[in-house]
Amino acid sequence: GIAILAQARRPVFPRSSVRPSRHLLPSTSVVMASKLLEGRGADGIPLKSDYDSMAPAPQSLFVLYTNLFVVFSMFGVAAGAGLCYFTESLLMHKKLEIVKEFGMGPLYIALFFLKFVFQMINANMGTARRETRVNNPDQHIYRVYGGASDGSIVLMDLEGAHGRFNRGQRALANLEEYLPLFLVNFAFVGFVAPTLVAVITVLFGLARLKGAIAYVESAKDRTSGNLASFLMMGLIDGMALFIGVVTTFL
């Protein structure tokens, strides 16, 4: 009975299966670990921040974000002025008069200011992120408390299907961060210039889609699509500022 029980507890391998060699496992693990740690320190944190290529410390990210916001918004101011003063759109002038008559101009200016505050909060976060060297798509740094791994840092899995999912999820979350203010601008500015705002919205959506698809493969590949979407947002932000100033002060 004891012999039968011992035999039953032995693992059974089909004749066609190949048992993994114990001698290969350590070397394979070392190779995989060294590949995953390329460009990272022993704690897994990247050796360089993504911000080093744009504004390495001690350069101010508040200045960088302000400059980008102003430049992109000026395209919108130019678009608004072009529609108002060069196309001589009678319908647009009537709507500007409505905004002025009901004293809504300051709302457009306040909306532009709120978007600027949003960018400054992003700059504040980026300044703190740059110091840690933890890059996108990671949004948090976790630490193990207690046990054999006490003090170890836990970051996102960026490899294989897990990495593609994490980056795809981050692309969706990033859109959700910008979408509320964009939709408010869509309604306010769209009242005055519906056709142009409709075109901007379609281009914004396509740019975000391009960036999201590229993000799944690599965090760096999202740049071109996201920059195009920032330009679209700058257009609509600048138009909000133009409408607010024209209907409040002129």
PDB file of C-alpha atoms in Angstrom:
ATOM      1  CA  GLY A   1       0.000   0.000   0.000  1.00  0.00           C
ATOM      2  CA  ILE A   2       2.877   2.378   0.835  1.00  0.00           C
ATOM      3  CA  ALA A   3       4.599   1.665  -2.472  1.00  0.00           C
ATOM      4  CA  ILE A   4       1.391   2.353  -4.409  1.00  0.00           C
ATOM      5  CA  LEU A   5       0.866   5.646  -2.550  1.00  0.00           C
ATOM      6  CA  ALA A   6       4.434   6.779  -3.235  1.00  0.00           C
ATOM      7  CA  GLN A   7       4.071   5.934  -6.903  1.00  0.00           C
ATOM      8  CA  ALA A   8       0.817   7.863  -7.113  1.00  0.00           C
ATOM      9  CA  ARG A   9       2.499  10.969  -5.721  1.00  0.00           C
ATOM     10  CA  ARG A  10       5.245  10.973  -8.317  1.00  0.00           C
ATOM     11  CA  PRO A  11       4.729  13.505 -11.144  1.00  0.00           C
ATOM     12  CA  VAL A  12       3.874  11.805 -14.393  1.00  0.00           C
ATOM     13  CA  PHE A  13       5.432  13.154 -17.593  1.00  0.00           C
ATOM     14  CA  PRO A  14       4.110  12.020 -20.985  1.00  0.00           C
ATOM     15  CA  ARG A  15       6.763  10.290 -23.051  1.00  0.00           C
ATOM     16  CA  SER A  16       6.560  13.039 -25.680  1.00  0.00           C
ATOM     17  CA  SER A  17       7.138  15.871 -23.170  1.00  0.00           C
ATOM     18  CA  VAL A  18      10.562  17.372 -22.559  1.00  0.00           C
ATOM     19  CA  ARG A  19      11.521  18.150 -19.001  1.00  0.00           C
ATOM     20  CA  PRO A  20      13.051  21.605 -18.538  1.00  0.00           C
ATOM     21  CA  SER A  21      16.725  21.486 -17.781  1.00  0.00           C
ATOM     22  CA  ARG A  22      17.579  22.866 -14.358  1.00  0.00           C
ATOM     23  CA  HIS A  23      20.928  23.997 -15.705  1.00  0.00           C
ATOM     24  CA  LEU A  24      19.260  26.391 -18.217  1.00  0.00           C
ATOM     25  CA  LEU A  25      16.945  28.161 -15.798  1.00  0.00           C
ATOM     26  CA  PRO A  26      19.476  30.334 -13.904  1.00  0.00           C
ATOM     27  CA  SER A  27      21.219  31.575 -17.048  1.00  0.00           C
ATOM     28  CA  THR A  28      17.899  32.274 -18.762  1.00  0.00           C
ATOM     29  CA  SER A  29      16.711  34.258 -15.748  1.00  0.00           C
ATOM     30  CA  VAL A  30      19.912  36.283 -15.687  1.00  0.00           C
ATOM     31  CA  VAL A  31      19.599  37.164 -19.376  1.00  0.00           C
ATOM     32  CA  MET A  32      15.953  38.203 -19.012  1.00  0.00           C
ATOM     33  CA  ALA A  33      16.695  40.246 -15.886  1.00  0.00           C
ATOM     34  CA  SER A  34      19.586  42.054 -17.535  1.00  0.00           C
ATOM     35  CA  LYS A  35      17.405  42.896 -20.548  1.00  0.00           C
ATOM     36  CA  LEU A  36      14.633  44.287 -18.338  1.00  0.00           C
ATOM     37  CA  LEU A  37      17.150  46.415 -16.426  1.00  0.00           C
ATOM     38  CA  GLU A  38      18.631  48.053 -19.524  1.00  0.00           C
ATOM     39  CA  GLY A  39      18.659  51.801 -18.853  1.00  0.00           C
ATOM     40  CA  ARG A  40      17.583  51.248 -15.254  1.00  0.00           C
ATOM     41  CA  GLY A  41      19.315  51.231 -11.898  1.00  0.00           C
ATOM     42  CA  ALA A  42      19.465  48.282  -9.530  1.00  0.00           C
ATOM     43  CA  ASP A  43      16.165  49.435  -7.991  1.00  0.00           C
ATOM     44  CA  GLY A  44      14.436  49.343 -11.391  1.00  0.00           C
ATOM     45  CA  ILE A  45      14.115  53.140 -11.665  1.00  0.00           C
ATOM     46  CA  PRO A  46      15.168  54.552 -15.099  1.00  0.00           C
ATOM     47  CA  LEU A  47      18.562  56.249 -15.114  1.00  0.00           C
ATOM     48  CA  LYS A  48      17.200  59.224 -17.085  1.00  0.00           C
ATOM     49  CA  SER A  49      13.978  61.187 -17.049  1.00  0.00           C
ATOM     50  CA  ASP A  50      12.042  61.733 -20.276  1.00  0.00           C
ATOM     51  CA  TYR A  51      12.101  65.419 -19.369  1.00  0.00           C
ATOM     52  CA  ASP A  52      15.896  65.490 -19.788  1.00  0.00           C
ATOM     53  CA  SER A  53      15.447  65.851 -23.550  1.00  0.00           C
ATOM     54  CA  MET A  54      13.025  68.799 -23.183  1.00  0.00           C
ATOM     55  CA  ALA A  55      13.888  70.661 -19.994  1.00  0.00           C
ATOM     56  CA  PRO A  56      16.550  69.000 -17.856  1.00  0.00           C
ATOM     57  CA  ALA A  57      16.847  70.184 -14.265  1.00  0.00           C
ATOM     58  CA  PRO A  58      17.139  72.908 -13.141  1.00  0.00           C
ATOM     59  CA  GLN A  59      15.198  74.361 -16.102  1.00  0.00           C
ATOM     60  CA  SER A  60      11.624  75.285 -15.179  1.00  0.00           C
ATOM     61  CA  LEU A  61       8.827  73.131 -16.537  1.00  0.00           C
ATOM     62  CA  PHE A  62       6.444  75.956 -15.626  1.00  0.00           C
ATOM     63  CA  VAL A  63       8.196  78.125 -18.219  1.00  0.00           C
ATOM     64  CA  LEU A  64       8.218  75.334 -20.803  1.00  0.00           C
ATOM     65  CA  TYR A  65       4.520  74.548 -20.371  1.00  0.00           C
ATOM     66  CA  THR A  66       3.605  78.237 -20.413  1.00  0.00           C
ATOM     67  CA  ASN A  67       5.511  78.804 -23.649  1.00  0.00           C
ATOM     68  CA  LEU A  68       3.871  75.809 -25.337  1.00  0.00           C
ATOM     69  CA  PHE A  69       0.433  76.868 -24.140  1.00  0.00           C
ATOM     70  CA  VAL A  70       0.880  80.423 -25.409  1.00  0.00           C
ATOM     71  CA  VAL A  71       2.298  79.363 -28.793  1.00  0.00           C
ATOM     72  CA  PHE A  72      -0.487  76.842 -29.471  1.00  0.00           C
ATOM     73  CA  SER A  73      -3.152  79.295 -28.281  1.00  0.00           C
ATOM     74  CA  MET A  74      -1.911  82.042 -30.604  1.00  0.00           C
ATOM     75  CA  PHE A  75      -2.943  79.868 -33.550  1.00  0.00           C
ATOM     76  CA  GLY A  76      -6.478  79.953 -32.173  1.00  0.00           C
ATOM     77  CA  VAL A  77      -6.391  83.711 -31.672  1.00  0.00           C
ATOM     78  CA  ALA A  78      -5.250  84.096 -35.291  1.00  0.00           C
ATOM     79  CA  ALA A  79      -8.020  81.755 -36.474  1.00  0.00           C
ATOM     80  CA  GLY A  80     -10.649  83.723 -34.558  1.00  0.00           C
ATOM     81  CA  ALA A  81      -9.385  87.054 -35.887  1.00  0.00           C
ATOM     82  CA  GLY A  82      -9.297  85.682 -39.407  1.00  0.00           C
ATOM     83  CA  LEU A  83     -12.899  84.532 -39.227  1.00  0.00           C
ATOM     84  CA  CYS A  84     -14.089  87.733 -37.616  1.00  0.00           C
ATOM     85  CA  TYR A  85     -12.264  90.382 -39.621  1.00  0.00           C
ATOM     86  CA  PHE A  86     -11.368  88.791 -42.946  1.00  0.00           C
ATOM     87  CA  THR A  87     -14.240  86.474 -43.824  1.00  0.00           C
ATOM     88  CA  GLU A  88     -16.819  89.063 -42.734  1.00  0.00           C
ATOM     89  CA  SER A  89     -19.172  86.331 -41.558  1.00  0.00           C
ATOM     90  CA  LEU A  90     -22.464  88.049 -40.764  1.00  0.00           C
ATOM     91  CA  LEU A  91     -23.674  85.108 -38.677  1.00  0.00           C
ATOM     92  CA  MET A  92     -20.513  85.062 -36.582  1.00  0.00           C
ATOM     93  CA  HIS A  93     -20.798  88.810 -35.909  1.00  0.00           C
ATOM     94  CA  LYS A  94     -24.414  88.334 -34.804  1.00  0.00           C
ATOM     95  CA  LYS A  95     -23.373  85.616 -32.366  1.00  0.00           C
ATOM     96  CA  LEU A  96     -20.534  87.770 -31.030  1.00  0.00           C
ATOM     97  CA  GLU A  97     -23.110  90.482 -30.411  1.00  0.00           C
ATOM     98  CA  ILE A  98     -25.269  87.986 -28.497  1.00  0.00           C
ATOM     99  CA  VAL A  99     -22.294  87.002 -26.311  1.00  0.00           C
ATOM    100  CA  LYS A 100     -21.595  90.694 -25.703  1.00  0.00           C
ATOM    101  CA  GLU A 101     -25.224  91.601 -25.078  1.00  0.00           C
ATOM    102  CA  PHE A 102     -25.617  88.954 -22.371  1.00  0.00           C
ATOM    103  CA  GLY A 103     -22.262  89.795 -20.785  1.00  0.00           C
ATOM    104  CA  MET A 104     -20.811  86.341 -21.398  1.00  0.00           C
ATOM    105  CA  GLY A 105     -17.379  87.504 -22.583  1.00  0.00           C
ATOM    106  CA  PRO A 106     -15.719  87.105 -19.145  1.00  0.00           C
ATOM    107  CA  LEU A 107     -16.790  83.452 -19.110  1.00  0.00           C
ATOM    108  CA  TYR A 108     -14.674  82.803 -22.207  1.00  0.00           C
ATOM    109  CA  ILE A 109     -11.671  84.525 -20.627  1.00  0.00           C
ATOM    110  CA  ALA A 110     -12.172  82.553 -17.395  1.00  0.00           C
ATOM    111  CA  LEU A 111     -12.340  79.337 -19.421  1.00  0.00           C
ATOM    112  CA  PHE A 112      -9.014  80.179 -21.061  1.00  0.00           C
ATOM    113  CA  PHE A 113      -7.504  80.935 -17.641  1.00  0.00           C
ATOM    114  CA  LEU A 114      -8.779  77.614 -16.250  1.00  0.00           C
ATOM    115  CA  LYS A 115      -7.045  75.761 -19.070  1.00  0.00           C
ATOM    116  CA  PHE A 116      -3.824  77.633 -18.247  1.00  0.00           C
ATOM    117  CA  VAL A 117      -4.175  76.566 -14.588  1.00  0.00           C
ATOM    118  CA  PHE A 118      -4.616  72.972 -15.779  1.00  0.00           C
ATOM    119  CA  GLN A 119      -1.311  73.241 -17.645  1.00  0.00           C
ATOM    120  CA  MET A 120       0.435  74.694 -14.590  1.00  0.00           C
ATOM    121  CA  ILE A 121      -0.788  71.770 -12.477  1.00  0.00           C
ATOM    122  CA  ASN A 122       0.671  69.489 -15.150  1.00  0.00           C
ATOM    123  CA  ALA A 123       3.965  71.383 -14.885  1.00  0.00           C
ATOM    124  CA  ASN A 124       3.879  70.963 -11.111  1.00  0.00           C
ATOM    125  CA  MET A 125       3.394  67.217 -11.490  1.00  0.00           C
ATOM    126  CA  GLY A 126       6.104  67.023 -14.164  1.00  0.00           C
ATOM    127  CA  THR A 127       8.591  68.774 -11.911  1.00  0.00           C
ATOM    128  CA  ALA A 128       8.003  66.184  -9.199  1.00  0.00           C
ATOM    129  CA  ARG A 129       8.108  63.333 -11.758  1.00  0.00           C
ATOM    130  CA  ARG A 130      11.402  64.546 -13.258  1.00  0.00           C
ATOM    131  CA  GLU A 131      13.120  64.235  -9.885  1.00  0.00           C
ATOM    132  CA  THR A 132      12.056  60.576  -9.544  1.00  0.00           C
ATOM    133  CA  ARG A 133      13.027  59.648 -13.146  1.00  0.00           C
ATOM    134  CA  VAL A 134       9.883  57.509 -13.296  1.00  0.00           C
ATOM    135  CA  ASN A 135       8.536  57.941 -16.826  1.00  0.00           C
ATOM    136  CA  ASN A 136       5.228  57.325 -18.573  1.00  0.00           C
ATOM    137  CA  PRO A 137       3.155  55.209 -18.563  1.00  0.00           C
ATOM    138  CA  ASP A 138       3.921  54.824 -14.819  1.00  0.00           C
ATOM    139  CA  GLN A 139       1.709  57.168 -12.803  1.00  0.00           C
ATOM    140  CA  HIS A 140       2.543  55.960  -9.299  1.00  0.00           C
ATOM    141  CA  ILE A 141       5.481  54.484  -7.405  1.00  0.00           C
ATOM    142  CA  TYR A 142       4.635  51.630  -5.069  1.00  0.00           C
ATOM    143  CA  ARG A 143       6.815  50.229  -2.295  1.00  0.00           C
ATOM    144  CA  VAL A 144       6.774  46.834  -0.604  1.00  0.00           C
ATOM    145  CA  TYR A 145       6.447  47.049   3.177  1.00  0.00           C
ATOM    146  CA  GLY A 146       7.622  44.086   5.230  1.00  0.00           C
ATOM    147  CA  GLY A 147       8.759  40.631   4.226  1.00  0.00           C
ATOM    148  CA  ALA A 148      11.796  39.598   2.249  1.00  0.00           C
ATOM    149  CA  SER A 149      11.179  42.324  -0.370  1.00  0.00           C
ATOM    150  CA  ASP A 150      10.783  45.192   2.097  1.00  0.00           C
ATOM    151  CA  GLY A 151      11.718  48.499   0.474  1.00  0.00           C
ATOM    152  CA  SER A 152      11.476  47.208  -3.108  1.00  0.00           C
ATOM    153  CA  ILE A 153       9.934  49.525  -5.717  1.00  0.00           C
ATOM    154  CA  VAL A 154       6.974  48.268  -7.763  1.00  0.00           C
ATOM    155  CA  LEU A 155       6.335  49.755 -11.221  1.00  0.00           C
ATOM    156  CA  MET A 156       4.162  48.884 -14.213  1.00  0.00           C
ATOM    157  CA  ASP A 157       4.897  45.784 -16.243  1.00  0.00           C
ATOM    158  CA  LEU A 158       5.967  47.170 -19.639  1.00  0.00           C
ATOM    159  CA  GLU A 159       6.708  43.873 -21.376  1.00  0.00           C
ATOM    160  CA  GLY A 160       4.594  41.864 -23.811  1.00  0.00           C
ATOM    161  CA  ALA A 161       0.807  41.842 -23.659  1.00  0.00           C
ATOM    162  CA  HIS A 162       0.813  43.283 -20.135  1.00  0.00           C
ATOM    163  CA  GLY A 163       2.842  46.279 -21.292  1.00  0.00           C
ATOM    164  CA  ARG A 164       0.611  46.889 -24.312  1.00  0.00           C
ATOM    165  CA  PHE A 165      -2.459  46.809 -22.077  1.00  0.00           C
ATOM    166  CA  ASN A 166      -0.912  49.206 -19.547  1.00  0.00           C
ATOM    167  CA  ARG A 167       0.057  51.698 -22.249  1.00  0.00           C
ATOM    168  CA  GLY A 168      -3.324  51.404 -23.974  1.00  0.00           C
ATOM    169  CA  GLN A 169      -5.096  52.024 -20.678  1.00  0.00           C
ATOM    170  CA  ARG A 170      -2.892  55.069 -20.050  1.00  0.00           C
ATOM    171  CA  ALA A 171      -3.767  56.483 -23.486  1.00  0.00           C
ATOM    172  CA  LEU A 172      -7.463  56.240 -22.600  1.00  0.00           C
ATOM    173  CA  ALA A 173      -6.928  57.844 -19.178  1.00  0.00           C
ATOM    174  CA  ASN A 174      -4.949  60.686 -20.753  1.00  0.00           C
ATOM    175  CA  LEU A 175      -7.847  61.463 -23.103  1.00  0.00           C
ATOM    176  CA  GLU A 176     -10.229  61.439 -20.148  1.00  0.00           C
ATOM    177  CA  GLU A 177      -8.048  64.026 -18.402  1.00  0.00           C
ATOM    178  CA  TYR A 178      -8.260  66.513 -21.272  1.00  0.00           C
ATOM    179  CA  LEU A 179     -11.760  65.766 -22.554  1.00  0.00           C
ATOM    180  CA  PRO A 180     -13.904  67.672 -19.984  1.00  0.00           C
ATOM    181  CA  LEU A 181     -12.278  71.069 -20.645  1.00  0.00           C
ATOM    182  CA  PHE A 182     -12.180  70.370 -24.365  1.00  0.00           C
ATOM    183  CA  LEU A 183     -15.926  69.692 -24.411  1.00  0.00           C
ATOM    184  CA  VAL A 184     -16.668  72.888 -22.479  1.00  0.00           C
ATOM    185  CA  ASN A 185     -14.640  74.808 -25.067  1.00  0.00           C
ATOM    186  CA  PHE A 186     -16.460  72.843 -27.773  1.00  0.00           C
ATOM    187  CA  ALA A 187     -19.800  74.188 -26.513  1.00  0.00           C
ATOM    188  CA  PHE A 188     -18.711  77.780 -25.836  1.00  0.00           C
ATOM    189  CA  VAL A 189     -16.601  78.374 -28.944  1.00  0.00           C
ATOM    190  CA  GLY A 190     -18.821  76.152 -31.086  1.00  0.00           C
ATOM    191  CA  PHE A 191     -21.722  78.525 -30.509  1.00  0.00           C
ATOM    192  CA  VAL A 192     -19.804  81.296 -32.300  1.00  0.00           C
ATOM    193  CA  ALA A 193     -17.930  79.262 -34.939  1.00  0.00           C
ATOM    194  CA  PRO A 194     -19.622  75.851 -35.242  1.00  0.00           C
ATOM    195  CA  THR A 195     -18.105  74.740 -38.549  1.00  0.00           C
ATOM    196  CA  LEU A 196     -14.509  75.457 -37.582  1.00  0.00           C
ATOM    197  CA  VAL A 197     -14.967  73.904 -34.144  1.00  0.00           C
ATOM    198  CA  ALA A 198     -16.485  70.791 -35.735  1.00  0.00           C
ATOM    199  CA  VAL A 199     -13.412  70.424 -37.980  1.00  0.00           C
ATOM    200  CA  ILE A 200     -11.074  70.976 -35.017  1.00  0.00           C
ATOM    201  CA  THR A 201     -12.942  68.360 -32.985  1.00  0.00           C
ATOM    202  CA  VAL A 202     -12.701  65.726 -35.718  1.00  0.00           C
ATOM    203  CA  LEU A 203      -8.964  66.404 -36.141  1.00  0.00           C
ATOM    204  CA  PHE A 204      -8.490  66.300 -32.362  1.00  0.00           C
ATOM    205  CA  GLY A 205     -10.197  62.896 -32.207  1.00  0.00           C
ATOM    206  CA  LEU A 206      -8.135  61.488 -35.079  1.00  0.00           C
ATOM    207  CA  ALA A 207      -4.903  62.766 -33.548  1.00  0.00           C
ATOM    208  CA  ARG A 208      -5.763  61.221 -30.191  1.00  0.00           C
ATOM    209  CA  LEU A 209      -6.646  57.928 -31.888  1.00  0.00           C
ATOM    210  CA  LYS A 210      -3.313  57.902 -33.717  1.00  0.00           C
ATOM    211  CA  GLY A 211      -1.448  58.639 -30.502  1.00  0.00           C
ATOM    212  CA  ALA A 212      -3.335  55.943 -28.584  1.00  0.00           C
ATOM    213  CA  ILE A 213      -2.648  53.229 -31.176  1.00  0.00           C
ATOM    214  CA  ALA A 214       1.028  54.180 -31.255  1.00  0.00           C
ATOM    215  CA  TYR A 215       1.178  54.346 -27.446  1.00  0.00           C
ATOM    216  CA  VAL A 216       0.253  50.669 -27.204  1.00  0.00           C
ATOM    217  CA  GLU A 217       3.521  49.765 -28.932  1.00  0.00           C
ATOM    218  CA  SER A 218       5.793  52.342 -27.298  1.00  0.00           C
ATOM    219  CA  ALA A 219       5.441  55.336 -24.996  1.00  0.00           C
ATOM    220  CA  LYS A 220       7.699  57.415 -27.250  1.00  0.00           C
ATOM    221  CA  ASP A 221       5.644  56.648 -30.368  1.00  0.00           C
ATOM    222  CA  ARG A 222       2.648  58.574 -28.987  1.00  0.00           C
ATOM    223  CA  THR A 223       4.399  61.938 -29.403  1.00  0.00           C
ATOM    224  CA  SER A 224       3.342  62.928 -32.930  1.00  0.00           C
ATOM    225  CA  GLY A 225      -0.339  62.133 -32.402  1.00  0.00           C
ATOM    226  CA  ASN A 226      -0.474  63.854 -29.021  1.00  0.00           C
ATOM    227  CA  LEU A 227       1.318  66.964 -30.303  1.00  0.00           C
ATOM    228  CA  ALA A 228      -1.217  67.269 -33.120  1.00  0.00           C
ATOM    229  CA  SER A 229      -4.042  67.001 -30.576  1.00  0.00           C
ATOM    230  CA  PHE A 230      -2.394  69.700 -28.424  1.00  0.00           C
ATOM    231  CA  LEU A 231      -2.366  71.977 -31.466  1.00  0.00           C
ATOM    232  CA  MET A 232      -6.098  71.372 -31.938  1.00  0.00           C
ATOM    233  CA  MET A 233      -6.707  72.161 -28.274  1.00  0.00           C
ATOM    234  CA  GLY A 234      -4.578  75.285 -28.633  1.00  0.00           C
ATOM    235  CA  LEU A 235      -6.722  76.416 -31.543  1.00  0.00           C
ATOM    236  CA  ILE A 236      -9.927  76.144 -29.568  1.00  0.00           C
ATOM    237  CA  ASP A 237      -8.328  77.664 -26.428  1.00  0.00           C
ATOM    238  CA  GLY A 238      -7.092  80.662 -28.403  1.00  0.00           C
ATOM    239  CA  MET A 239     -10.470  81.161 -30.026  1.00  0.00           C
ATOM    240  CA  ALA A 240     -12.082  81.216 -26.576  1.00  0.00           C
ATOM    241  CA  LEU A 241      -9.635  83.933 -25.523  1.00  0.00           C
ATOM    242  CA  PHE A 242     -10.290  85.932 -28.700  1.00  0.00           C
ATOM    243  CA  ILE A 243     -14.070  85.772 -28.255  1.00  0.00           C
ATOM    244  CA  GLY A 244     -13.780  86.747 -24.603  1.00  0.00           C
ATOM    245  CA  VAL A 245     -11.552  89.751 -25.260  1.00  0.00           C
ATOM    246  CA  VAL A 246     -13.545  91.008 -28.266  1.00  0.00           C
ATOM    247  CA  THR A 247     -16.896  90.784 -26.495  1.00  0.00           C
ATOM    248  CA  THR A 248     -15.643  92.190 -23.182  1.00  0.00           C
ATOM    249  CA  PHE A 249     -13.245  95.008 -24.083  1.00  0.00           C
ATOM    250  CA  LEU A 250     -13.942  95.965 -27.714  1.00  0.00           C
TER     251      LEU A 250
END
